[in-house]
Structure formats: C-alpha cells, structure tokens
Coordinates of C-alpha atoms in Angstrom, one line a residue:
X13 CA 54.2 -9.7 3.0
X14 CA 52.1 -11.1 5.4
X15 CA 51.5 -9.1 8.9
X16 CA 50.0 -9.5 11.8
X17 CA 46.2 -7.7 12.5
X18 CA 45.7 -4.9 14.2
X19 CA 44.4 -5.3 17.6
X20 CA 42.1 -3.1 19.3
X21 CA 39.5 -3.1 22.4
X22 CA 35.8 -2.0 23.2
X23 CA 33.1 -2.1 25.1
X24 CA 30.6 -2.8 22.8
X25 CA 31.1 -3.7 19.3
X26 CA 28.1 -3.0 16.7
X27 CA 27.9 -4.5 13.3
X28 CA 25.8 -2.3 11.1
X29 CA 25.3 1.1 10.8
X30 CA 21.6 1.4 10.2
X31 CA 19.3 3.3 11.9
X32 CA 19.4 0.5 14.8
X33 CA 23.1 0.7 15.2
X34 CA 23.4 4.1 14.8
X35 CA 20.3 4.7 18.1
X36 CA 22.5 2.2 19.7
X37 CA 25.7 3.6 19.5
X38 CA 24.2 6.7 21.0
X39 CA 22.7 5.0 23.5
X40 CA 25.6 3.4 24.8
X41 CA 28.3 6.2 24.2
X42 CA 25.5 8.1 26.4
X43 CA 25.5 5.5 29.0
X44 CA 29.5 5.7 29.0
X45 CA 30.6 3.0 26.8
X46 CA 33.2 2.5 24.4
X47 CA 31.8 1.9 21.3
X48 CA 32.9 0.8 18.0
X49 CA 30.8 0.7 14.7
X50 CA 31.5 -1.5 12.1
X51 CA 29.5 -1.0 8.0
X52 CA 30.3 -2.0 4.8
X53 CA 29.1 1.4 3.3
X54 CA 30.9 4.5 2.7
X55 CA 28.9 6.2 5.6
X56 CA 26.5 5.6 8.6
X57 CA 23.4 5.1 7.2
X58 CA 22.4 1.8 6.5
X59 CA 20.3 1.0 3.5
X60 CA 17.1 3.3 4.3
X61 CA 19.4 6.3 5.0
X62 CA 22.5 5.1 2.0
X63 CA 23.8 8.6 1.5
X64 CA 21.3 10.6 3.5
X65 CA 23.7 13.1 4.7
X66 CA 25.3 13.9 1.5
X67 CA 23.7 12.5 -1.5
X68 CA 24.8 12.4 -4.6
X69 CA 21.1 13.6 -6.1
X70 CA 20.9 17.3 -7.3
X71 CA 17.4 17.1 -5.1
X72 CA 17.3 14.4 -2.5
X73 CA 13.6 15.5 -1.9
X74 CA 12.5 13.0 -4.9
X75 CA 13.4 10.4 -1.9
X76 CA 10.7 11.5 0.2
X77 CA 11.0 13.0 3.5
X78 CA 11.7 9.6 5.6
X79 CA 14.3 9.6 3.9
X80 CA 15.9 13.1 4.8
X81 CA 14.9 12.3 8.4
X82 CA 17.4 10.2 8.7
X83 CA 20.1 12.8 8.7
X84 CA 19.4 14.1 12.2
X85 CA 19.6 10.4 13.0
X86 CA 23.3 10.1 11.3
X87 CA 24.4 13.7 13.1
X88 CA 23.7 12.4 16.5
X89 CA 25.5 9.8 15.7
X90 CA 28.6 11.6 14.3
X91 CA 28.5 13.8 17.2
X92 CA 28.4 10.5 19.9
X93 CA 31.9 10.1 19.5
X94 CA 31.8 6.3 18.7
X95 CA 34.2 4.9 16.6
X96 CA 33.3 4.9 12.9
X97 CA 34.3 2.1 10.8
X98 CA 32.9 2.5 7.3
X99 CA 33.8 0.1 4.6
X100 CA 34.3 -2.7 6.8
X101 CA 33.4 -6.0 6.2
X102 CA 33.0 -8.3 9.5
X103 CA 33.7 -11.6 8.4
X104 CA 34.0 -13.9 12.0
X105 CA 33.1 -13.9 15.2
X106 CA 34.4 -15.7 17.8
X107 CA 34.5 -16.3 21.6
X108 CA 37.5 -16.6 24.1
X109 CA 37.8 -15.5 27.5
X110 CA 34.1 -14.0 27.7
X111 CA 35.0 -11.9 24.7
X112 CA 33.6 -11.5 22.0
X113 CA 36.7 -11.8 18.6
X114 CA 35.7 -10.0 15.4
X115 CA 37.6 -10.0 12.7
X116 CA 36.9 -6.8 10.2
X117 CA 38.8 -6.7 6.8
X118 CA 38.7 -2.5 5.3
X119 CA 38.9 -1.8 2.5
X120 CA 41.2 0.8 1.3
X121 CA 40.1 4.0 -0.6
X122 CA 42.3 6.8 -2.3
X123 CA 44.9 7.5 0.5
X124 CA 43.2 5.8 2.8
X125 CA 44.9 2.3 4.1
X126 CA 42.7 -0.9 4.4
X127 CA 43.9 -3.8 6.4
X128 CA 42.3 -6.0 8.8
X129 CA 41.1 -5.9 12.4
X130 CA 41.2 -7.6 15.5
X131 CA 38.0 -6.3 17.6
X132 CA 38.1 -7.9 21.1
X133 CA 34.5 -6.8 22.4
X134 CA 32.8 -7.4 25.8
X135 CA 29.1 -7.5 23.9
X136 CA 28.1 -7.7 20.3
X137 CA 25.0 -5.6 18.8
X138 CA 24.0 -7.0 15.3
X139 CA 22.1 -4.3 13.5
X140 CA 22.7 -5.9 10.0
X141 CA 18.9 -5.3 8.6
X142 CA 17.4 -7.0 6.3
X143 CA 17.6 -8.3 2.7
X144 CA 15.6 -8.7 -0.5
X145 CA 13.6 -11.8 -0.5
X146 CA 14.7 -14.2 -2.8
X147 CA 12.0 -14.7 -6.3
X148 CA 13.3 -17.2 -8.2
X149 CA 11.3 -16.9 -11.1
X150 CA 11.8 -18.0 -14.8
X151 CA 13.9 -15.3 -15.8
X152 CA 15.5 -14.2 -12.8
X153 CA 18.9 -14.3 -13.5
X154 CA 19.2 -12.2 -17.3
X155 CA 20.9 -9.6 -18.0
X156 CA 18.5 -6.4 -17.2
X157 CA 16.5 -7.8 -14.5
X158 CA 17.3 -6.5 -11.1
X159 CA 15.9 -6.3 -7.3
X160 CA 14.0 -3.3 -6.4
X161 CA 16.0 -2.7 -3.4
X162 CA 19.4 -3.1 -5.5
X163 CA 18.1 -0.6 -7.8
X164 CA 17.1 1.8 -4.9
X165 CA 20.7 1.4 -3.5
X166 CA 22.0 2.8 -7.1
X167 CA 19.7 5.5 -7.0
X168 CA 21.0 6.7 -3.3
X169 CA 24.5 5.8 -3.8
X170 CA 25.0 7.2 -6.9
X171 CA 22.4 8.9 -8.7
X172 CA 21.7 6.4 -10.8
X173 CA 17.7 5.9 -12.2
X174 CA 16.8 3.7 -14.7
X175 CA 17.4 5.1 -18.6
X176 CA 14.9 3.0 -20.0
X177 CA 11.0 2.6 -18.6
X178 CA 11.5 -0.2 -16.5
X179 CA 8.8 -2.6 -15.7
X180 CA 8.2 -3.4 -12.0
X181 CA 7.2 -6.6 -10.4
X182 CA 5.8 -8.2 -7.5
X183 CA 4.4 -7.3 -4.3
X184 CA 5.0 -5.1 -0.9
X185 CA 5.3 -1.4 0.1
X186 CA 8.8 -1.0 -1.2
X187 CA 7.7 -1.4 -4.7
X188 CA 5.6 1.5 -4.8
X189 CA 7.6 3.8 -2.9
X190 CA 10.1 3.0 -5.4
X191 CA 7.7 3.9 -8.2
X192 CA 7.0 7.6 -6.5
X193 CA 10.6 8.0 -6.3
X194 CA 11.0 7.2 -10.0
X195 CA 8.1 9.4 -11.1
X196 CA 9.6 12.5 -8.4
X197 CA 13.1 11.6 -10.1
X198 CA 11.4 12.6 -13.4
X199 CA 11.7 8.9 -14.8
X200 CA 9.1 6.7 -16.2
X201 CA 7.5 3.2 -15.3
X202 CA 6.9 1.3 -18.2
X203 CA 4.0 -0.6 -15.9
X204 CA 3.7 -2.2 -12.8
X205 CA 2.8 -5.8 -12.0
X206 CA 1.0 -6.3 -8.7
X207 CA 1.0 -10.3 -7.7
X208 CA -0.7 -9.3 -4.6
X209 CA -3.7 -11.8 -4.2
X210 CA -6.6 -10.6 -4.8
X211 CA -8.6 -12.2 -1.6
X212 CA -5.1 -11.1 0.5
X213 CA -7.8 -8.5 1.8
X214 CA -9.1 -11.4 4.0
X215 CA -6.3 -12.3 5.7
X216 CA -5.0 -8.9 6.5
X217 CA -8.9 -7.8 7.6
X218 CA -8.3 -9.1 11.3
X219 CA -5.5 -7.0 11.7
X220 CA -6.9 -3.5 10.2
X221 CA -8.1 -2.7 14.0
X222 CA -4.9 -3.0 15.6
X223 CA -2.8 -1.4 12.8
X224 CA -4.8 1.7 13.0
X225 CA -2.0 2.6 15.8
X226 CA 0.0 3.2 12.6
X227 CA -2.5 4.6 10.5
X228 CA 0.3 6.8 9.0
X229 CA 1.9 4.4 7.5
X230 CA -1.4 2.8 6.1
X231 CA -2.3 6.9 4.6
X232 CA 1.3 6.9 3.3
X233 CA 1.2 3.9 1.7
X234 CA -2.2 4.9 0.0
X235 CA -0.8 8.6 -1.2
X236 CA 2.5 6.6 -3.3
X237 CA -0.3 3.9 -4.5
X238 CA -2.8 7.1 -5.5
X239 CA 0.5 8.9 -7.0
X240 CA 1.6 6.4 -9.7
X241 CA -1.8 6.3 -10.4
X242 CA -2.5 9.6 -11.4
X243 CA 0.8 9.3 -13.3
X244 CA -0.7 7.1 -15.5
X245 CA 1.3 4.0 -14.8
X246 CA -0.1 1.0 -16.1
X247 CA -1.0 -1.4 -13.1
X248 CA -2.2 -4.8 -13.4
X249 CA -3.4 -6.5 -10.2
X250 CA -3.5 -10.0 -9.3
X251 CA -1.2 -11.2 -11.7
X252 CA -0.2 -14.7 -11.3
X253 CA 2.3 -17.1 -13.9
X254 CA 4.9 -14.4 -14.2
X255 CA 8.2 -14.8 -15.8
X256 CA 10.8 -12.8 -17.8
X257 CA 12.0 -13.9 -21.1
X258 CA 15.2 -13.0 -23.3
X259 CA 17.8 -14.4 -25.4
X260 CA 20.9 -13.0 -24.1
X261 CA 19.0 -10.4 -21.9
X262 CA 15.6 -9.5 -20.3
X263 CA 13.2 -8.4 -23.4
X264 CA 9.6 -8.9 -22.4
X265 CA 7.9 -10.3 -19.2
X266 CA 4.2 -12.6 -19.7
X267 CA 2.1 -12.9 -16.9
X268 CA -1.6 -13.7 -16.2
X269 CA -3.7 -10.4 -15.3
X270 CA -6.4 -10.6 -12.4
X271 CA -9.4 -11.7 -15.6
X272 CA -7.4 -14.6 -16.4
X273 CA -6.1 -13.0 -19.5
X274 CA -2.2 -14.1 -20.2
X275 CA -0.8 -10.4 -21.2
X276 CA 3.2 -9.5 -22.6
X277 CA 5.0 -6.3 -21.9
X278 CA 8.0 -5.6 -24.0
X279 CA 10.9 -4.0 -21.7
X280 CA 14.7 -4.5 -21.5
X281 CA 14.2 -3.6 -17.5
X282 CA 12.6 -6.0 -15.1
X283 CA 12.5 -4.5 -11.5
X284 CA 11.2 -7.2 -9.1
X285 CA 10.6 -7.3 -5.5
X286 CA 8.6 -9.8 -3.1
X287 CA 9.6 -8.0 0.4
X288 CA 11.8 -7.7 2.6
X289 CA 13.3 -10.6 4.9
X290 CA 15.9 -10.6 7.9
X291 CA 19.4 -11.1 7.5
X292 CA 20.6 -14.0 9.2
X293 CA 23.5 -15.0 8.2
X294 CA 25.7 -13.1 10.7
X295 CA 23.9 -14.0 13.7
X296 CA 23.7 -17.9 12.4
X297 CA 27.4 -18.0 12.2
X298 CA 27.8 -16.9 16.1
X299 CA 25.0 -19.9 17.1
X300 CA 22.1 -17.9 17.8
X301 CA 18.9 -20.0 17.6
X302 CA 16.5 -19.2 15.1
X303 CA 12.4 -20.1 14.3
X304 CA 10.9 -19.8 11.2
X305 CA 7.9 -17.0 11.2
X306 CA 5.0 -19.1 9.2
X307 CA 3.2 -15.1 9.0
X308 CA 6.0 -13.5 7.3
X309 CA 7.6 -17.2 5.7
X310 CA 11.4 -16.6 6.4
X311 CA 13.7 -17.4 9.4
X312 CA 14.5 -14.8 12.5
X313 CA 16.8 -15.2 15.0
X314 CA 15.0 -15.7 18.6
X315 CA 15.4 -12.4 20.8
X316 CA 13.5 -11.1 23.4
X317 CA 11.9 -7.5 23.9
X318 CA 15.5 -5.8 24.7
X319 CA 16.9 -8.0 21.7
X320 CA 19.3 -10.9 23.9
X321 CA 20.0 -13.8 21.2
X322 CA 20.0 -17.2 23.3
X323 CA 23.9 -16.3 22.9
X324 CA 24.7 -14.6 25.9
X325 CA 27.0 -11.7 24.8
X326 CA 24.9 -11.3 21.5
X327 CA 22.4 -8.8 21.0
X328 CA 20.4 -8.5 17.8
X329 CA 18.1 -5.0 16.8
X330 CA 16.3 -4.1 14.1
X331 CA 15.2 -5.8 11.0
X332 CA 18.0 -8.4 11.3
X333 CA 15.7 -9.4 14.5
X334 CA 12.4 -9.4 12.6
X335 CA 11.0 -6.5 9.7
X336 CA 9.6 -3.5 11.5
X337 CA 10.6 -0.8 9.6
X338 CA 13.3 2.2 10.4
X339 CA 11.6 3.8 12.8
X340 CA 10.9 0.9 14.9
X341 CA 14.8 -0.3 14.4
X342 CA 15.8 3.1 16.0
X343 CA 14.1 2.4 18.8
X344 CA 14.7 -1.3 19.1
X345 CA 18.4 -0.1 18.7
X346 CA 18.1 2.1 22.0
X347 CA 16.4 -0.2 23.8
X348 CA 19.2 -3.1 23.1
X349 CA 22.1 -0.4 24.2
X350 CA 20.8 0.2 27.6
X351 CA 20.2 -3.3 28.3
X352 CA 23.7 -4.0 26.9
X353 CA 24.7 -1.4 29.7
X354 CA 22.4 -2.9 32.4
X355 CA 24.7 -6.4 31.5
X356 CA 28.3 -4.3 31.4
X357 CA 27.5 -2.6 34.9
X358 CA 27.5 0.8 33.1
X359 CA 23.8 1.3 34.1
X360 CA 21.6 -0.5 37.4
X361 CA 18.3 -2.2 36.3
X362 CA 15.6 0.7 37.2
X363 CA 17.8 3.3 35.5
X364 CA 17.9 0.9 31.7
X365 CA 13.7 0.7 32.2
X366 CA 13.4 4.4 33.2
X367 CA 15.2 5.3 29.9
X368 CA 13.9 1.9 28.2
X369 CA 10.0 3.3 28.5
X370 CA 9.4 5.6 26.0
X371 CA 11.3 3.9 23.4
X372 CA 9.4 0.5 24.3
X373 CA 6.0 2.3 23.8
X374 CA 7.0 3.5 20.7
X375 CA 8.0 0.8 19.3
X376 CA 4.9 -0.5 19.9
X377 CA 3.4 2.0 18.0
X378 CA 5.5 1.5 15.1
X379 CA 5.0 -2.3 14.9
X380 CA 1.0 -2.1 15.1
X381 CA 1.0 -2.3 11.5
X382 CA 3.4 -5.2 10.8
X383 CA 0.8 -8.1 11.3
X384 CA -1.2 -6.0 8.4
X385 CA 1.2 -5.7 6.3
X386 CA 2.1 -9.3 6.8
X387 CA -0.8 -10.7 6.2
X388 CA -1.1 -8.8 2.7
X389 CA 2.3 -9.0 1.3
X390 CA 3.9 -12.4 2.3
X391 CA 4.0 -13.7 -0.7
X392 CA 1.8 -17.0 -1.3
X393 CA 3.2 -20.5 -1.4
X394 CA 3.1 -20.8 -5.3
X395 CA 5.1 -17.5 -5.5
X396 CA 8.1 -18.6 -3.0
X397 CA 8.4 -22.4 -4.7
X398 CA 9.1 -22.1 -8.0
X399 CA 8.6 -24.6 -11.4
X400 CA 11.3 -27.5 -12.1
X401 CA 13.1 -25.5 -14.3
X402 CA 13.8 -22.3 -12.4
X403 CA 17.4 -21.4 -11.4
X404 CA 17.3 -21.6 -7.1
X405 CA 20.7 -21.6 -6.4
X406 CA 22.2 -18.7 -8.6
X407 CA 26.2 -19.1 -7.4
X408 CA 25.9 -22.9 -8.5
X409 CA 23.3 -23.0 -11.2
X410 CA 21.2 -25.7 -9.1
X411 CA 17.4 -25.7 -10.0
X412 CA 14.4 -26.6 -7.9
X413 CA 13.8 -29.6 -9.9
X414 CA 17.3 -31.0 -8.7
X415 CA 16.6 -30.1 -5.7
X416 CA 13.1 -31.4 -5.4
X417 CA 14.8 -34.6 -6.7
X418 CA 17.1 -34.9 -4.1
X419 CA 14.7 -34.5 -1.9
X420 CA 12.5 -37.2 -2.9
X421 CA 15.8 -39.4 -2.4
X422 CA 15.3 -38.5 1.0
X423 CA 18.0 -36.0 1.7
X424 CA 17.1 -34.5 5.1
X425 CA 18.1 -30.6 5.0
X426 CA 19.7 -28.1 3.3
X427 CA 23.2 -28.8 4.5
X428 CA 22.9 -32.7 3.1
X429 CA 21.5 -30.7 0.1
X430 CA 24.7 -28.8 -0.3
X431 CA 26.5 -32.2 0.4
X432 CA 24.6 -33.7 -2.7
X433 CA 24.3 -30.4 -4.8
X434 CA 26.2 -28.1 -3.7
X435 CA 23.5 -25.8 -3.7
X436 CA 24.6 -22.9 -1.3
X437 CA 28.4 -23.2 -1.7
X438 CA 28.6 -20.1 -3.6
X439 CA 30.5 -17.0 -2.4
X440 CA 26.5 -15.6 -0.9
X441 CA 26.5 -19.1 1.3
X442 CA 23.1 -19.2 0.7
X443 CA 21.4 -15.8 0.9
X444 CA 19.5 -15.7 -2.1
X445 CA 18.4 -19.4 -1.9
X446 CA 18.4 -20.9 1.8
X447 CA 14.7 -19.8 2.4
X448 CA 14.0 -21.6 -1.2
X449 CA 15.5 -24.9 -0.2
X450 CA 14.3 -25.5 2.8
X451 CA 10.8 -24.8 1.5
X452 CA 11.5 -26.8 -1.4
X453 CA 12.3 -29.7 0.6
X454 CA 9.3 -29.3 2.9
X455 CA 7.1 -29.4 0.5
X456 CA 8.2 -32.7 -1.7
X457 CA 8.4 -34.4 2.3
X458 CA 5.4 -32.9 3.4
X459 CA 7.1 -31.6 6.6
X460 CA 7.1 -28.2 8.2
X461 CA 9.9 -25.5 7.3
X462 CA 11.1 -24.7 10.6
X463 CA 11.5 -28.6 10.9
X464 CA 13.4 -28.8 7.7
X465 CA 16.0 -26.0 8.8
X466 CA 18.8 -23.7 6.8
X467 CA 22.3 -24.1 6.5
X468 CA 25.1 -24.1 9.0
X469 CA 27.1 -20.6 8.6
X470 CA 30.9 -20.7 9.1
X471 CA 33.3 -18.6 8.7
X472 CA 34.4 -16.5 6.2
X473 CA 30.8 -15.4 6.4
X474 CA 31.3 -12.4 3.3
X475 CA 33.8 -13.3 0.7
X476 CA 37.3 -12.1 1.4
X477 CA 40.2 -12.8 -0.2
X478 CA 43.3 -15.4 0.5
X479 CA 45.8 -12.2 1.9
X480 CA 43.1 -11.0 3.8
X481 CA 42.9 -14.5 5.7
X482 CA 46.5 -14.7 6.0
X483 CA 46.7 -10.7 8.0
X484 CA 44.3 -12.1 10.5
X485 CA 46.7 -14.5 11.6
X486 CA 49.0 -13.3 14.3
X487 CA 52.5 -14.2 14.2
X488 CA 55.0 -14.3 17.3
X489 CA 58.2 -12.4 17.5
X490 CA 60.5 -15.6 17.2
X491 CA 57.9 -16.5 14.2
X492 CA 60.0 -18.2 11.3
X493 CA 58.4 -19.7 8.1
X494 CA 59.4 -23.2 7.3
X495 CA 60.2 -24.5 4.2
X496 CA 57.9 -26.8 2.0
X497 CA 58.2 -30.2 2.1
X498 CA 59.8 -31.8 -1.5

C-alpha cells in the first residue's frame, strides 16, 4: 500500500559520509547546527575509510596506516551527535521556499525498516567523492575484469582478495597502493602493467618544486612502488595497445611493452585503473555549473575556496569538487561547514576565518602535490578515446564507432547523442561513459571538450524502484484513488 514519506527538518543536510562530510558534520554540529548525514554505505566512512572502524579483516594493518587513521576521524564524528543515515540513497533534490527538498530512499536491513525520506534542508553539503575513471578498452566488459577501486571496496567491505594472481593495469597512485595491500594481505600479483608514458616525466618536472610541500606523499608513493618491487612482481612500463581477451571471460591481456615488443599474460583476473575522477552527477542534477579541467581531463563542478556551487544553498567539498585526496577533503569539509554557518547566521564572518585559517593552510599543503600528480597520471588522449570497436556505453551496448558516426552526422552533444543512441540512458545515466562521449565527439568535430558538454542529470539520479517513487508522493487526508478509465 502506498504511504506518504516521512517528513523531517534540518539545518544542514550532507550527502556523503566521507571524510569531507564527516569534518563537516563536526564542524557544523560544533557551530550549533542541526545536521543530518545521508551515505549509501553501511557506516560513515566513505570509500577511503569503507569499514575503518570495524573491518571485517582479521588485520586491518595490511591496509596501511591512512587507512586506520581514519577511525579517529569516524569517532568524532559518532560522538558530534549529527544524524546518521547509513544506507541511504539520495535520489532528488529540489528547491521550494528557499529550502532545499531531498528525497532519501533506505534501505531496510534485518529488523531494521527502510522507507523513504522527505529532508527539508536550509543548505546542502555534497561530499559524494569521486569515481573510477572510465577505460573503455577492448575487453572491458568480460567476465573477470574489474576496477581497482571496485576491487578495493570488496577487500574493505568484506574481506574479500583476489583467489587467483590477478594482473593489474593502467596508471595512477591507487594502483600500487592496491598492489602493497595485496602483497601485505598475503596475495599475489600475477604482474603489473604500467601505461604511464614514458616522457610523462616532462610534464610533471615543472611541478616537482612546488609539490615538495607534500613530499610525503611523493616518499610514500615511492616505498609501495619499491615494495612490489622487491616482491618480485613483474612490472612492465610504458605499455601502450592494451586490451583483454576471452571467450566467455577474461583469459589473457596483450599489450605493447616500453621496447616496442607486443607481450601476452595469461590470467583469468584483469584489475584496471586509470584514476580517479569527480563525481558529478549529484551536483549536475541541482544545476550547478561545471568546467572541464583540460590538466586532469574530466568535468568539476565550479566552487570557490569555501566550496559555494554557483547554486546558492549548495555547497560542494572534497573530491566531488576536484581530486585532492582524504586529507585535503577533511579539511575542505571544515572549511565548507563554517562558511555554511557564516550563511545560516550560526557564526559572524571573522569568527568562520578565525576557525577557517588553519584548515585553509593545510589544505594547501595537502594539494601542493596534485598538479604533480596530474601532470603524470592523466591518462593520454589515445588512452581516454578508444578504437571503433570498443564498448563506450556499457548499460546500452553503444560503441565509439557509433558514436563517432553520429557525430560526423553532426550531432551537437551528448544529450542529442542519447537522443540518436541512446547512449547514457542506462540505469548509471552516464557515469561510466559521459566523459567518453563528449571526448569522442570533440575529437571527430575538432572542438574543445568543455564546449562539447555532458548530459543533462534529472531525477531519479540512482536507480530506485517504482514503490519507492510512489512513497515519495504525499497524499492528503481526503486523498481518494480514482478508478481507471475503460
């Protein structure tokens, strides 16, 4: 039987429980708001901290210690007295009388009731992070192939490491640190396959000065990289033309090694990885104007220092608002809160950049490295726009050669691609191949990305079902239901 949401109130609603939300829900609830908290996972935590608090590993410490920092981050939250809501999925966002209308769907668990929410909210903090970056390559979509950050997420969530010696792909921090926490886990790595360029040295040299602010990043980086190493893991660099092949599932992947010498590894596990990039989708759907980053090639919503979106009650921190790591997303998160409380007349403007100061130096700090990093991991141009015959759109089964067809017709942008293809109607509305489209597109009409544009994001933006829609509908008292027509 259909019933009406339940209604509740707040100051300040956060979507996300990373460490940005998290900082920012203590923030606020410091400053004296009333707070509410809204995640899709089973506890505060976020990706980088999934579990943190309580993990399911017999020794967390095969994580690494980052890792395990984040559970003084989650008890200060727990102990902020903000309202919790774990398993909830946030699906629209609307605006009426200067409010802020979210509507939350959770889920149920054992005795636990699910239902959905109506969240009126005088400001919204997104704090939804960041996603994998899409890599469509030939192969992509087989049985046994698998994101490195998906993997990751089984391994904090549950326990779960690869049974098989897994073979691990592509470029960026992530996909070492992964490979330490295999080898600490007491797994093997069949081999890894570095496609970092090998002149990507150049580009990142201009930025080594400045990112010695973070050199403990750079000497963390170095001790995972010196780690699989000495563990004997076979590492190829440079290597270009990769793809995965299989008949029914992954069973060997072929690339080109850094000598020009086409190699084959035999494996029933792909792992690949190309980065990190901000999730936008959320933000998107409330109208928030977004540029696209030609250093880091993807799309991020336009914020300034305190994180204000050009929507005025919408605040957006962390890596949703550009990649900076966890520890700059904590502070980012602070920072946001106590401007959030400057705008709700909870704090005056010297007392939000008295408490603002440290966190903006250190944020700094932490973000020295980024244009490094950038400038050595973005994948190339060849890597993000993939051969005729490569799956793009995975919900839909559109390649790039149909879309770099249309485009050649003269279709305009991604949602006239959708129109013709329907490329990006799939229940991920385009995550895992809106970045690939618009690049696609740009490059058969010689035009610039950011020009080009994404998708428009409408409600429901995560898939819910048909009873879920119908409990967000309020019904009146003297409510009575009509019959059909004949």
């Amino acid at each position: 039987m259909m019933q009406s949401p339940t209604k509740t109130k707040c100051d300040l609603l956060i979507v996300g429980a990373g460490p940005a939300g998290m900082s920012a829900a203590i923030e606020a609830r410091r400053a004296g708001l009333d707070v509410i908290v809204a995640d899709e996972g089973e506890a505060p935590g976020g990706q980088i901290y999934r579990h943190a608090a309580q993990s399911p590993l017999a020794d967390a410490h095969v994580l690494g210690e980052d890792y395990l920092a984040g559970r003084t981050l989650i008890e200060r939250f727990e102990a902020s007295n903000a309202k919790s809501l774990s398993r909830s999925v946030v699906w629209q966002v609307a605006f009426e009388n200067r409010h802020a209308v979210a509507m939350l769907t959770r889920r149920a668990q054992g005795a636990e009731r699910g239902g959905t929410l109506d969240v009126s909210a005088r400001a919204v903090l997104v704090a939804t992070g960041a996603q994998e970056r899409p890599w469509p390559v030939r192969g992509w979509t087989l049985p046994g192939v698998m994101g490195i950050g998906a993997a990751q997420t089984l391994l904090k969530s549950s326990g779960l490491a690869p049974s098989q010696d897994a073979v691990l792909a592509g470029s960026g921090p992530l996909l070492w640190l992964f490979a330490s926490q295999l080898l600490n886990a007491g797994r093997r790595v069949r081999a890894i396959v570095d496609t970092t360029p090998r002149d990507a040295w150049r580009a990142a040299l201009p930025h080594a000065l400045p990112a010695l602010a973070g050199a403990d990043y750079l000497l963390k980086g170095l001790r995972m990289m010196h780690a699989v190493k000495r563990a004997g893991v076979p590492i190829h660099r440079a290597a270009s033309a990769f793809s995965i092949e299989g008949q029914d599932r992954a069973e060997r992947v072929h690339f080109v090694d850094e000598h020009g010498t086409p190699r084959s590894i035999d494996t029933p596990l792909v792992l690949i990885h190309q980065g990190v990039i901000p999730s936008t989708q959320l933000p998107r759907s409330l109208g928030c104007e977004h540029e696209w980053d030609a250093a880091s090639a993807c799309w991020r919503p336009r914020t300034d220092t305190r994180g204000r979106s050009s929507v005025a009650q919408v605040w957006i921190a962390g890596d949703g608002a550009g990649i900076g790591g966890a520890k700059a997303a904590a502070h980012a998160g602070t920072i946001a809160a106590l401007d959030i409380a400057r705008e709700l007349g909870a704090l005056d403007a010297p007392s939000r950049d008295t408490r603002s100061r440290a966190a903006l130096r250190a944020m700094k700090r932490h973000l020295a490295v980024r244009p490094l990093l950038d400038a050595l991991y973005t994948p190339p141009a060849a890597l993000r726009r993939p051969a005729d015959d490569v799956t793009v759109c995975r919900c839909e089964e559109v390649t790039a050669g149909e879309i770099r067809a249309i485009a050649a017709l003269g279709c305009q942008g991604p949602n006239q691609m959708k129109a013709f293809s329907r490329c990006g109607m799939g229940p991920c509305q385009g995550r895992w191949c809106g970045a690939t489209v618009g690049e696609l597109i740009a490059q058969v009409q010689k035009r610039a990305v950011g020009d080009v544009g994404y998708y428009r994001i409408r409600a429901p933006i995560k898939p819910v079902t048909v009873d879920e829609i119908a409990d967000s509908i309020a019904l009146d008292d003297d409510f009575t239901r009509g019959e059909f027509p004949s």
